[in-house]
Structures are given as structure tokens and as C-alpha cells.
PDB file of C-alpha atoms in Angstrom:
ATOM      1  CA  TYR A   1     -11.270   3.922   9.069  1.00 59.00           C
ATOM      2  CA  TYR A   2      -8.634   5.159  11.142  1.00 63.00           C
ATOM      3  CA  ASP A   3      -7.726   8.073   8.291  1.00 67.00           C
ATOM      4  CA  LEU A   4     -11.022   8.641   9.176  1.00 73.00           C
ATOM      5  CA  CYS A   5     -10.671   8.572  12.840  1.00 76.00           C
ATOM      6  CA  GLY A   6      -7.821  10.635  12.096  1.00 75.00           C
ATOM      7  CA  VAL A   7      -9.587  13.680  10.513  1.00 79.00           C
ATOM      8  CA  CYS A   8     -12.744  13.786  13.565  1.00 81.00           C
ATOM      9  CA  LEU A   9      -9.929  14.052  16.209  1.00 81.00           C
ATOM     10  CA  LYS A  10      -8.487  16.946  13.929  1.00 83.00           C
ATOM     11  CA  TYR A  11     -11.441  18.891  13.886  1.00 86.00           C
ATOM     12  CA  VAL A  12     -13.785  17.715  17.396  1.00 86.00           C
ATOM     13  CA  ARG A  13     -10.952  18.347  20.605  1.00 86.00           C
ATOM     14  CA  PRO A  14     -10.822  22.205  19.207  1.00 90.00           C
ATOM     15  CA  LEU A  15     -14.574  22.024  20.438  1.00 92.00           C
ATOM     16  CA  LEU A  16     -13.712  20.317  23.622  1.00 92.00           C
ATOM     17  CA  ASN A  17     -13.397  23.275  26.939  1.00 93.00           C
ATOM     18  CA  ALA A  18     -14.356  23.230  30.398  1.00 93.00           C
ATOM     19  CA  GLU A  19     -17.865  23.643  30.051  1.00 94.00           C
ATOM     20  CA  ASN A  20     -18.597  20.590  27.917  1.00 94.00           C
ATOM     21  CA  ILE A  21     -15.857  17.971  28.834  1.00 94.00           C
ATOM     22  CA  LEU A  22     -17.563  16.558  31.802  1.00 94.00           C
ATOM     23  CA  PRO A  23     -21.084  15.218  30.339  1.00 94.00           C
ATOM     24  CA  ILE A  24     -18.886  14.290  27.624  1.00 93.00           C
ATOM     25  CA  VAL A  25     -16.851  12.261  29.943  1.00 93.00           C
ATOM     26  CA  LEU A  26     -19.455  10.932  31.895  1.00 92.00           C
ATOM     27  CA  THR A  27     -21.904   9.879  29.061  1.00 91.00           C
ATOM     28  CA  LYS A  28     -19.243   8.529  26.855  1.00 88.00           C
ATOM     29  CA  TYR A  29     -16.264   7.028  28.363  1.00 88.00           C
ATOM     30  CA  SER A  30     -14.869   3.546  27.684  1.00 88.00           C
ATOM     31  CA  VAL A  31     -11.509   2.323  29.986  1.00 86.00           C
ATOM     32  CA  GLY A  32     -10.840   0.167  26.087  1.00 83.00           C
ATOM     33  CA  ASP A  33     -10.379   3.337  24.334  1.00 85.00           C
ATOM     34  CA  GLU A  34      -6.706   5.151  24.756  1.00 86.00           C
ATOM     35  CA  VAL A  35      -7.101   7.259  22.062  1.00 85.00           C
ATOM     36  CA  LEU A  36     -10.206   8.912  23.595  1.00 88.00           C
ATOM     37  CA  ASN A  37      -9.267   8.912  26.811  1.00 89.00           C
ATOM     38  CA  ALA A  38      -5.374  10.301  26.079  1.00 91.00           C
ATOM     39  CA  LEU A  39      -7.650  13.277  24.520  1.00 91.00           C
ATOM     40  CA  TYR A  40      -9.843  13.612  27.596  1.00 92.00           C
ATOM     41  CA  LEU A  41      -6.901  13.476  29.924  1.00 93.00           C
ATOM     42  CA  ARG A  42      -5.598  16.265  27.990  1.00 93.00           C
ATOM     43  CA  ILE A  43      -8.826  18.625  28.137  1.00 93.00           C
ATOM     44  CA  LEU A  44      -9.053  17.922  31.834  1.00 94.00           C
ATOM     45  CA  LEU A  45      -5.337  18.889  32.782  1.00 93.00           C
ATOM     46  CA  ASP A  46      -6.112  22.041  30.682  1.00 93.00           C
ATOM     47  CA  ASN A  47      -9.067  22.844  32.393  1.00 94.00           C
ATOM     48  CA  TYR A  48      -8.351  21.047  36.345  1.00 93.00           C
ATOM     49  CA  ASP A  49      -8.098  24.980  37.878  1.00 93.00           C
ATOM     50  CA  VAL A  50     -11.944  25.943  36.114  1.00 93.00           C
ATOM     51  CA  LEU A  51     -13.206  21.739  36.555  1.00 94.00           C
ATOM     52  CA  ILE A  52     -12.335  21.088  39.873  1.00 93.00           C
ATOM     53  CA  GLN A  53     -14.900  23.685  41.606  1.00 93.00           C
ATOM     54  CA  ASN A  54     -17.823  21.424  38.845  1.00 93.00           C
ATOM     55  CA  LYS A  55     -19.508  19.234  41.304  1.00 91.00           C
ATOM     56  CA  GLN A  56     -19.753  16.652  38.093  1.00 92.00           C
ATOM     57  CA  PHE A  57     -15.827  16.379  38.393  1.00 93.00           C
ATOM     58  CA  GLU A  58     -16.128  14.060  41.970  1.00 91.00           C
ATOM     59  CA  GLU A  59     -18.478  11.931  39.074  1.00 93.00           C
ATOM     60  CA  ILE A  60     -15.593  11.055  37.043  1.00 93.00           C
ATOM     61  CA  PRO A  61     -14.903   7.199  36.655  1.00 92.00           C
ATOM     62  CA  GLY A  62     -12.684   5.587  38.986  1.00 91.00           C
ATOM     63  CA  HIS A  63     -10.315   4.342  36.266  1.00 91.00           C
ATOM     64  CA  LEU A  64     -10.146   7.949  34.325  1.00 92.00           C
ATOM     65  CA  PHE A  65      -9.654   9.606  37.716  1.00 92.00           C
ATOM     66  CA  ARG A  66      -6.667   7.692  39.177  1.00 92.00           C
ATOM     67  CA  ARG A  67      -4.269   8.530  35.753  1.00 92.00           C
ATOM     68  CA  LEU A  68      -5.642  11.725  35.662  1.00 93.00           C
ATOM     69  CA  SER A  69      -4.286  12.406  39.818  1.00 93.00           C
ATOM     70  CA  LEU A  70      -0.570  10.005  38.869  1.00 93.00           C
ATOM     71  CA  ILE A  71      -0.415  12.641  36.120  1.00 93.00           C
ATOM     72  CA  LEU A  72      -1.053  16.090  38.387  1.00 91.00           C
ATOM     73  CA  ARG A  73       1.538  13.807  40.673  1.00 90.00           C
ATOM     74  CA  GLU A  74       4.581  13.010  37.528  1.00 90.00           C
ATOM     75  CA  LYS A  75       3.999   9.185  38.406  1.00 91.00           C
ATOM     76  CA  GLU A  76       2.344   9.021  34.923  1.00 90.00           C
ATOM     77  CA  ARG A  77       3.434  10.373  31.643  1.00 90.00           C
ATOM     78  CA  LEU A  78       0.482  11.985  29.594  1.00 87.00           C
ATOM     79  CA  PRO A  79      -0.352   9.820  27.073  1.00 85.00           C
ATOM     80  CA  ALA A  80      -0.272  11.127  23.352  1.00 84.00           C
ATOM     81  CA  VAL A  81      -3.699  11.555  21.463  1.00 79.00           C
ATOM     82  CA  ASN A  82      -2.032   9.202  18.297  1.00 77.00           C
ATOM     83  CA  ILE A  83      -4.337   7.032  16.163  1.00 74.00           C
ATOM     84  CA  PRO A  84      -1.341   4.291  15.589  1.00 67.00           C
ATOM     85  CA  GLN A  85      -0.849   2.657  12.261  1.00 68.00           C
ATOM     86  CA  THR A  86      -3.062  -0.224  10.391  1.00 66.00           C
ATOM     87  CA  ARG A  87      -0.796  -2.670   9.038  1.00 69.00           C
ATOM     88  CA  ASN A  88      -3.924  -4.030   7.183  1.00 73.00           C
ATOM     89  CA  THR A  89      -3.741  -1.319   4.341  1.00 80.00           C
ATOM     90  CA  LEU A  90      -6.217  -1.462   1.559  1.00 83.00           C
ATOM     91  CA  GLY A  91      -3.655  -1.987  -0.466  1.00 87.00           C
ATOM     92  CA  ARG A  92      -1.857  -4.883   1.335  1.00 87.00           C
ATOM     93  CA  GLN A  93      -5.548  -6.665   0.846  1.00 90.00           C
ATOM     94  CA  LEU A  94      -5.975  -6.313  -2.625  1.00 92.00           C
ATOM     95  CA  ALA A  95      -2.242  -8.184  -2.831  1.00 91.00           C
ATOM     96  CA  ALA A  96      -3.803 -10.349  -0.823  1.00 92.00           C
ATOM     97  CA  LEU A  97      -6.752 -11.440  -2.837  1.00 93.00           C
ATOM     98  CA  ALA A  98      -3.649 -10.761  -5.891  1.00 93.00           C
ATOM     99  CA  ASP A  99      -1.495 -14.034  -4.079  1.00 92.00           C
ATOM    100  CA  SER A 100      -4.373 -16.201  -3.021  1.00 92.00           C
ATOM    101  CA  GLY A 101      -7.539 -15.735  -5.958  1.00 92.00           C
ATOM    102  CA  GLU A 102     -10.152 -15.827  -3.176  1.00 93.00           C
ATOM    103  CA  TYR A 103     -13.091 -14.257  -5.114  1.00 94.00           C
ATOM    104  CA  ALA A 104     -11.493 -14.393  -8.179  1.00 94.00           C
ATOM    105  CA  ASP A 105     -14.337 -13.690 -10.698  1.00 92.00           C
ATOM    106  CA  PHE A 106     -12.048 -13.909 -14.454  1.00 91.00           C
ATOM    107  CA  GLU A 107      -8.824 -15.562 -15.234  1.00 91.00           C
ATOM    108  CA  ILE A 108      -5.630 -14.095 -17.669  1.00 91.00           C
ATOM    109  CA  LYS A 109      -4.526 -16.463 -20.086  1.00 87.00           C
ATOM    110  CA  ILE A 110      -0.742 -16.428 -18.831  1.00 86.00           C
ATOM    111  CA  GLY A 111       0.286 -19.398 -21.146  1.00 81.00           C
ATOM    112  CA  ARG A 112      -0.045 -22.665 -22.934  1.00 78.00           C
ATOM    113  CA  ASP A 113      -2.015 -24.594 -20.232  1.00 82.00           C
ATOM    114  CA  ALA A 114      -1.258 -21.612 -17.593  1.00 86.00           C
ATOM    115  CA  TYR A 115      -4.489 -18.710 -15.883  1.00 90.00           C
ATOM    116  CA  LEU A 116      -4.092 -16.571 -13.328  1.00 92.00           C
ATOM    117  CA  PRO A 117      -6.910 -16.023 -11.251  1.00 94.00           C
ATOM    118  CA  ALA A 118      -7.761 -12.289 -11.280  1.00 94.00           C
ATOM    119  CA  HIS A 119     -10.989  -9.713 -10.811  1.00 95.00           C
ATOM    120  CA  ARG A 120     -12.611  -8.031 -12.836  1.00 93.00           C
ATOM    121  CA  TYR A 121     -13.657  -4.781 -10.974  1.00 93.00           C
ATOM    122  CA  ILE A 122      -9.891  -4.271  -9.366  1.00 95.00           C
ATOM    123  CA  LEU A 123      -8.568  -4.871 -12.756  1.00 94.00           C
ATOM    124  CA  ALA A 124     -11.026  -1.943 -14.821  1.00 93.00           C
ATOM    125  CA  SER A 125     -10.244  -0.232 -11.550  1.00 93.00           C
ATOM    126  CA  ARG A 126      -6.505  -0.168 -12.722  1.00 94.00           C
ATOM    127  CA  SER A 127      -6.721  -0.845 -16.463  1.00 93.00           C
ATOM    128  CA  VAL A 128      -7.527   1.225 -19.337  1.00 91.00           C
ATOM    129  CA  ALA A 129      -7.990  -1.824 -21.241  1.00 90.00           C
ATOM    130  CA  TYR A 130      -9.933  -3.893 -19.082  1.00 91.00           C
ATOM    131  CA  SER A 131     -12.423  -1.329 -17.931  1.00 90.00           C
ATOM    132  CA  HIS A 132     -13.123  -0.743 -22.063  1.00 88.00           C
ATOM    133  CA  ALA A 133     -13.287  -4.688 -22.274  1.00 87.00           C
ATOM    134  CA  PHE A 134     -15.100  -5.066 -19.133  1.00 87.00           C
ATOM    135  CA  GLY A 135     -18.061  -2.252 -19.576  1.00 79.00           C
ATOM    136  CA  PRO A 136     -21.394  -1.594 -20.293  1.00 74.00           C
ATOM    137  CA  LYS A 137     -19.712  -1.721 -23.870  1.00 63.00           C
ATOM    138  CA  GLY A 138     -17.737  -4.033 -23.451  1.00 54.00           C
ATOM    139  CA  GLY A 139     -18.685  -6.434 -26.444  1.00 53.00           C
ATOM    140  CA  GLN A 140     -17.259  -4.206 -28.735  1.00 51.00           C
ATOM    141  CA  ALA A 141     -13.380  -3.781 -26.991  1.00 54.00           C
ATOM    142  CA  ARG A 142     -11.051  -7.244 -27.206  1.00 63.00           C
ATOM    143  CA  GLU A 143      -9.498  -7.920 -23.572  1.00 71.00           C
ATOM    144  CA  PRO A 144      -6.141  -7.918 -23.267  1.00 74.00           C
ATOM    145  CA  VAL A 145      -4.660 -10.841 -24.809  1.00 70.00           C
ATOM    146  CA  PHE A 146      -0.780 -12.431 -23.292  1.00 71.00           C
ATOM    147  CA  TYR A 147       0.037 -15.326 -24.512  1.00 60.00           C
ATOM    148  CA  PHE A 148       0.054 -16.768 -28.069  1.00 50.00           C
ATOM    149  CA  ASP A 149       0.677 -20.408 -29.341  1.00 50.00           C
ATOM    150  CA  SER A 150       4.179 -20.484 -30.658  1.00 46.00           C
ATOM    151  CA  GLU A 151       1.892 -22.808 -34.459  1.00 47.00           C
ATOM    152  CA  ASN A 152       0.249 -19.342 -34.994  1.00 42.00           C
ATOM    153  CA  GLY A 153       3.228 -17.415 -35.582  1.00 39.00           C
ATOM    154  CA  ALA A 154       4.450 -15.639 -32.723  1.00 39.00           C
ATOM    155  CA  ASP A 155       6.464 -15.605 -29.939  1.00 45.00           C
ATOM    156  CA  SER A 156       5.405 -18.164 -27.054  1.00 40.00           C
ATOM    157  CA  SER A 157       8.198 -17.532 -24.976  1.00 55.00           C
ATOM    158  CA  THR A 158       6.328 -16.836 -21.307  1.00 76.00           C
ATOM    159  CA  PHE A 159       6.746 -14.700 -17.485  1.00 88.00           C
ATOM    160  CA  SER A 160       6.786 -17.226 -14.993  1.00 89.00           C
ATOM    161  CA  TYR A 161       3.837 -17.662 -12.780  1.00 89.00           C
ATOM    162  CA  ARG A 162       5.465 -16.306  -9.572  1.00 90.00           C
ATOM    163  CA  GLY A 163       6.384 -13.256 -11.408  1.00 91.00           C
ATOM    164  CA  TRP A 164       2.687 -12.910 -12.991  1.00 93.00           C
ATOM    165  CA  GLN A 165       1.548 -13.039  -9.589  1.00 92.00           C
ATOM    166  CA  LYS A 166       4.145 -10.831  -7.678  1.00 92.00           C
ATOM    167  CA  PHE A 167       2.908  -8.452 -11.161  1.00 94.00           C
ATOM    168  CA  LEU A 168      -0.906  -8.579 -10.350  1.00 94.00           C
ATOM    169  CA  ALA A 169      -0.317  -7.692  -6.767  1.00 94.00           C
ATOM    170  CA  ALA A 170       1.115  -4.878  -7.811  1.00 94.00           C
ATOM    171  CA  LEU A 171      -1.605  -3.550 -10.258  1.00 95.00           C
ATOM    172  CA  TYR A 172      -3.586  -3.855  -7.316  1.00 95.00           C
ATOM    173  CA  ARG A 173      -1.586  -1.725  -5.589  1.00 93.00           C
ATOM    174  CA  ARG A 174      -0.306   1.162  -7.627  1.00 92.00           C
ATOM    175  CA  THR A 175       2.457   0.572  -6.049  1.00 92.00           C
ATOM    176  CA  LEU A 176       5.277  -1.820  -5.792  1.00 90.00           C
ATOM    177  CA  GLY A 177       5.949  -0.096  -1.631  1.00 81.00           C
ATOM    178  CA  GLU A 178       8.297  -2.688   0.441  1.00 76.00           C
ATOM    179  CA  THR A 179       8.336  -5.200  -2.352  1.00 78.00           C
ATOM    180  CA  ILE A 180      11.084  -2.943  -4.802  1.00 83.00           C
ATOM    181  CA  LYS A 181      13.589  -4.122  -2.737  1.00 81.00           C
ATOM    182  CA  ASP A 182      12.717  -7.667  -3.703  1.00 84.00           C
ATOM    183  CA  LEU A 183      12.272  -7.176  -7.757  1.00 90.00           C
ATOM    184  CA  SER A 184      13.617  -9.332 -10.307  1.00 92.00           C
ATOM    185  CA  ALA A 185      14.836  -8.582 -12.963  1.00 93.00           C
ATOM    186  CA  GLU A 186      11.964 -10.449 -14.760  1.00 93.00           C
ATOM    187  CA  ASP A 187       9.133  -8.240 -13.053  1.00 94.00           C
ATOM    188  CA  ILE A 188      10.363  -5.121 -14.292  1.00 94.00           C
ATOM    189  CA  ALA A 189      10.543  -6.501 -17.850  1.00 94.00           C
ATOM    190  CA  LEU A 190       6.899  -8.140 -17.294  1.00 94.00           C
ATOM    191  CA  ILE A 191       5.794  -3.989 -16.076  1.00 94.00           C
ATOM    192  CA  PHE A 192       7.260  -2.512 -18.626  1.00 94.00           C
ATOM    193  CA  LYS A 193       5.356  -5.125 -21.376  1.00 92.00           C
ATOM    194  CA  MET A 194       2.635  -4.838 -19.181  1.00 92.00           C
ATOM    195  CA  HIS A 195       1.965  -1.144 -19.330  1.00 92.00           C
ATOM    196  CA  ASN A 196       1.438  -0.480 -22.939  1.00 87.00           C
ATOM    197  CA  ALA A 197      -0.657  -4.077 -23.423  1.00 87.00           C
ATOM    198  CA  MET A 198      -3.106  -2.658 -20.148  1.00 91.00           C
ATOM    199  CA  THR A 199      -2.811   0.534 -20.737  1.00 90.00           C
ATOM    200  CA  LEU A 200      -1.683   1.999 -17.141  1.00 93.00           C
ATOM    201  CA  ASP A 201      -1.468   5.154 -16.003  1.00 92.00           C
ATOM    202  CA  GLY A 202       2.584   5.128 -15.266  1.00 92.00           C
ATOM    203  CA  GLN A 203       3.370   4.524 -11.885  1.00 94.00           C
ATOM    204  CA  LEU A 204       4.667   1.546 -11.896  1.00 94.00           C
ATOM    205  CA  LYS A 205       6.571   1.536 -14.550  1.00 94.00           C
ATOM    206  CA  ARG A 206       8.487   5.070 -12.557  1.00 93.00           C
ATOM    207  CA  GLU A 207       9.312   2.986 -10.280  1.00 93.00           C
ATOM    208  CA  CYS A 208      10.441   0.049 -12.344  1.00 93.00           C
ATOM    209  CA  GLU A 209      12.765   3.158 -14.075  1.00 92.00           C
ATOM    210  CA  LEU A 210      14.370   4.348 -10.571  1.00 90.00           C
ATOM    211  CA  ALA A 211      14.680  -0.080  -9.207  1.00 90.00           C
ATOM    212  CA  VAL A 212      17.454  -0.371 -12.156  1.00 89.00           C
ATOM    213  CA  ASN A 213      21.044  -0.271 -11.490  1.00 87.00           C
ATOM    214  CA  ALA A 214      24.931  -1.646 -11.059  1.00 84.00           C
ATOM    215  CA  SER A 215      23.235  -4.574  -9.493  1.00 85.00           C
ATOM    216  CA  ASN A 216      20.856  -5.844 -12.014  1.00 89.00           C
ATOM    217  CA  ALA A 217      21.166  -3.623 -15.024  1.00 89.00           C
ATOM    218  CA  LEU A 218      22.278  -6.911 -17.304  1.00 89.00           C
ATOM    219  CA  ARG A 219      19.999  -9.142 -16.183  1.00 91.00           C
ATOM    220  CA  VAL A 220      17.673  -6.479 -16.916  1.00 93.00           C
ATOM    221  CA  LEU A 221      18.906  -6.541 -20.265  1.00 93.00           C
ATOM    222  CA  ILE A 222      18.626 -10.196 -21.343  1.00 92.00           C
ATOM    223  CA  TYR A 223      14.990 -10.072 -19.501  1.00 93.00           C
ATOM    224  CA  ALA A 224      14.176  -6.853 -21.946  1.00 92.00           C
ATOM    225  CA  VAL A 225      15.838  -8.994 -25.292  1.00 92.00           C
ATOM    226  CA  LYS A 226      13.585 -12.048 -24.354  1.00 89.00           C
ATOM    227  CA  HIS A 227      10.697 -10.594 -24.105  1.00 89.00           C
ATOM    228  CA  SER A 228      10.543  -8.320 -26.934  1.00 88.00           C
ATOM    229  CA  VAL A 229      10.881  -5.311 -24.327  1.00 91.00           C
ATOM    230  CA  SER A 230      11.650  -2.771 -26.590  1.00 92.00           C
ATOM    231  CA  GLU A 231      11.725   0.514 -24.257  1.00 93.00           C
ATOM    232  CA  LEU A 232      13.507  -1.512 -21.293  1.00 93.00           C
ATOM    233  CA  ARG A 233      15.858  -2.533 -24.102  1.00 93.00           C
ATOM    234  CA  ASP A 234      16.942   0.047 -25.197  1.00 93.00           C
ATOM    235  CA  ARG A 235      17.549   1.938 -21.283  1.00 91.00           C
ATOM    236  CA  ALA A 236      19.389  -1.441 -20.134  1.00 91.00           C
ATOM    237  CA  MET A 237      21.641  -0.581 -23.102  1.00 91.00           C
ATOM    238  CA  SER A 238      22.384   2.854 -21.993  1.00 91.00           C
ATOM    239  CA  TYR A 239      22.429   2.394 -18.281  1.00 88.00           C
ATOM    240  CA  VAL A 240      25.588  -0.888 -19.085  1.00 86.00           C
ATOM    241  CA  SER A 241      27.068   1.847 -22.289  1.00 87.00           C
ATOM    242  CA  THR A 242      26.951   4.222 -19.394  1.00 87.00           C
ATOM    243  CA  ASN A 243      28.287   2.351 -17.028  1.00 85.00           C
ATOM    244  CA  PHE A 244      30.161  -1.083 -18.469  1.00 81.00           C
ATOM    245  CA  HIS A 245      33.960  -0.020 -16.524  1.00 78.00           C
ATOM    246  CA  MET A 246      32.171  -0.240 -13.383  1.00 79.00           C
ATOM    247  CA  LEU A 247      30.374  -3.250 -13.664  1.00 72.00           C
ATOM    248  CA  VAL A 248      32.569  -4.780 -15.049  1.00 72.00           C
ATOM    249  CA  ARG A 249      35.122  -4.096 -11.924  1.00 73.00           C
ATOM    250  CA  ASN A 250      31.336  -4.913 -10.288  1.00 67.00           C
ATOM    251  CA  ARG A 251      31.972  -8.694 -12.171  1.00 64.00           C
ATOM    252  CA  SER A 252      35.569  -8.718 -11.432  1.00 63.00           C
ATOM    253  CA  GLU A 253      35.009  -8.104  -7.747  1.00 64.00           C
ATOM    254  CA  GLU A 254      32.684 -10.495  -7.280  1.00 60.00           C
ATOM    255  CA  HIS A 255      34.506 -13.116  -8.243  1.00 56.00           C
TER     256      HIS A 255
END
């Protein structure tokens, strides 16, 4: 909505002039619409010498007329015409759904008796594997499986429930965003492992690659080995071997 408002302002502003600004102000003015009022004030000031000769000028709403007078006398600054930045973005709303599980219509099995509430349409829009599984020909495609019982001969080690929640929120947003500063070694290993399992587009994986550093490389290596994430294991091993002396020095300073 805010982005659309910004586009509208961009294209509407050049259309306002001395010929139409007064009829617009007299019929569309709203005291609570600060953005439009700032735009009106700018057009009125730019065309003041012409508009003051128009009889309709006297009909300008009192609050707007007062602000115009104060600006002309340099008692008040001309306000900027800016659409405020919204804090509640679509990405954050989707992440909130992942955290709360509200409106979930699907469950992802992540442990022996552990299930993560999820949303089919969002999963299908982010994951090729889920898109195939939930699509018109879904009966011919299997849903991704992330947990196997050890009695069937497969590794049953799992990631923490909170790790899965953080991954799902990042998947819904399609970016780690501001949460990258709180990214743990487990989070990085989980994203790497799910990249291929869910057939993702690579955005989260690229962000994780940049997040491997001297403070977490050893822990990343441990999680990569524990969860059999070979690509991440090789990357972490390469980082550790290349920066071994720096890592040892940092550990010595910590103790």
C-alpha cells in the first residue's frame, strides 16, 4: 500500500498546477492527511503570486491557510512530501505466521513426535519440491521428508524446534534480513540442508555463505558433520584451514 502511494505521488505531483490546485484543495482537503497537505502547500507556494488573485484563494480551509501563512513568514518549515516507512511489511507478516502457526493448514514432520505448523501456499511459492507436491499433479509427487526413524536404518538426529521455526520464518520472508545478526551455526546448517531437500532458489544459502566467519566457523563445521551437510562441511573445513592461526589466536584471547 505504501509503495503504491509513493508511485501515485510521483506521477500526480507534476499534474498539479495553478489551474487545478484550488478546486482540488477545496474539495479533497483532509486535515489528517499530512502527506497530501504537504504536497498542497508546495503547489500553493510555487504558484502563490498567481493564486492570490483568484477569489477561490479566500476559501482555502483555515488550518491549511494558517500553515501557508506561517511558512511564508518563515515561522514554520515547509514539510517534506514523504510516504512514511511502514514497519509492518509483508515479509514480517509472513514471518509472524511462521512463528505463531496461525492459519496453518499443513504440518511438517521434523522429529519422532514433532510437527511444525506451516502454510501450503507459502511453501509452494518458496519451494519447488512443495510446489510439485501441492500442485494439480501433486498425487504424482512426494512431499519432502526430513525425518526418518533410526529403526529404518537412517540417521534420526534432528535440528531443534526453535531452529526449524527460525528457518521457516526466513523461508517465508525469502531472506534472513535483520535476523542475520542472530544466525547460529545450527541455523546455517539447517538452511544448507534444506536448500537441496526443498529445492529452494538459493537466496538463503547465499546469505548463509556470507555469514560464516571466524566467530562461528568451528561450530558450523561441527553442525555440518553432525547433520551430514557435506557442502557446508567442506566450506567450513576450507575456512578453518585457511584461517587456522587466526582462529587459534582468537580462542587464546577469549581464555
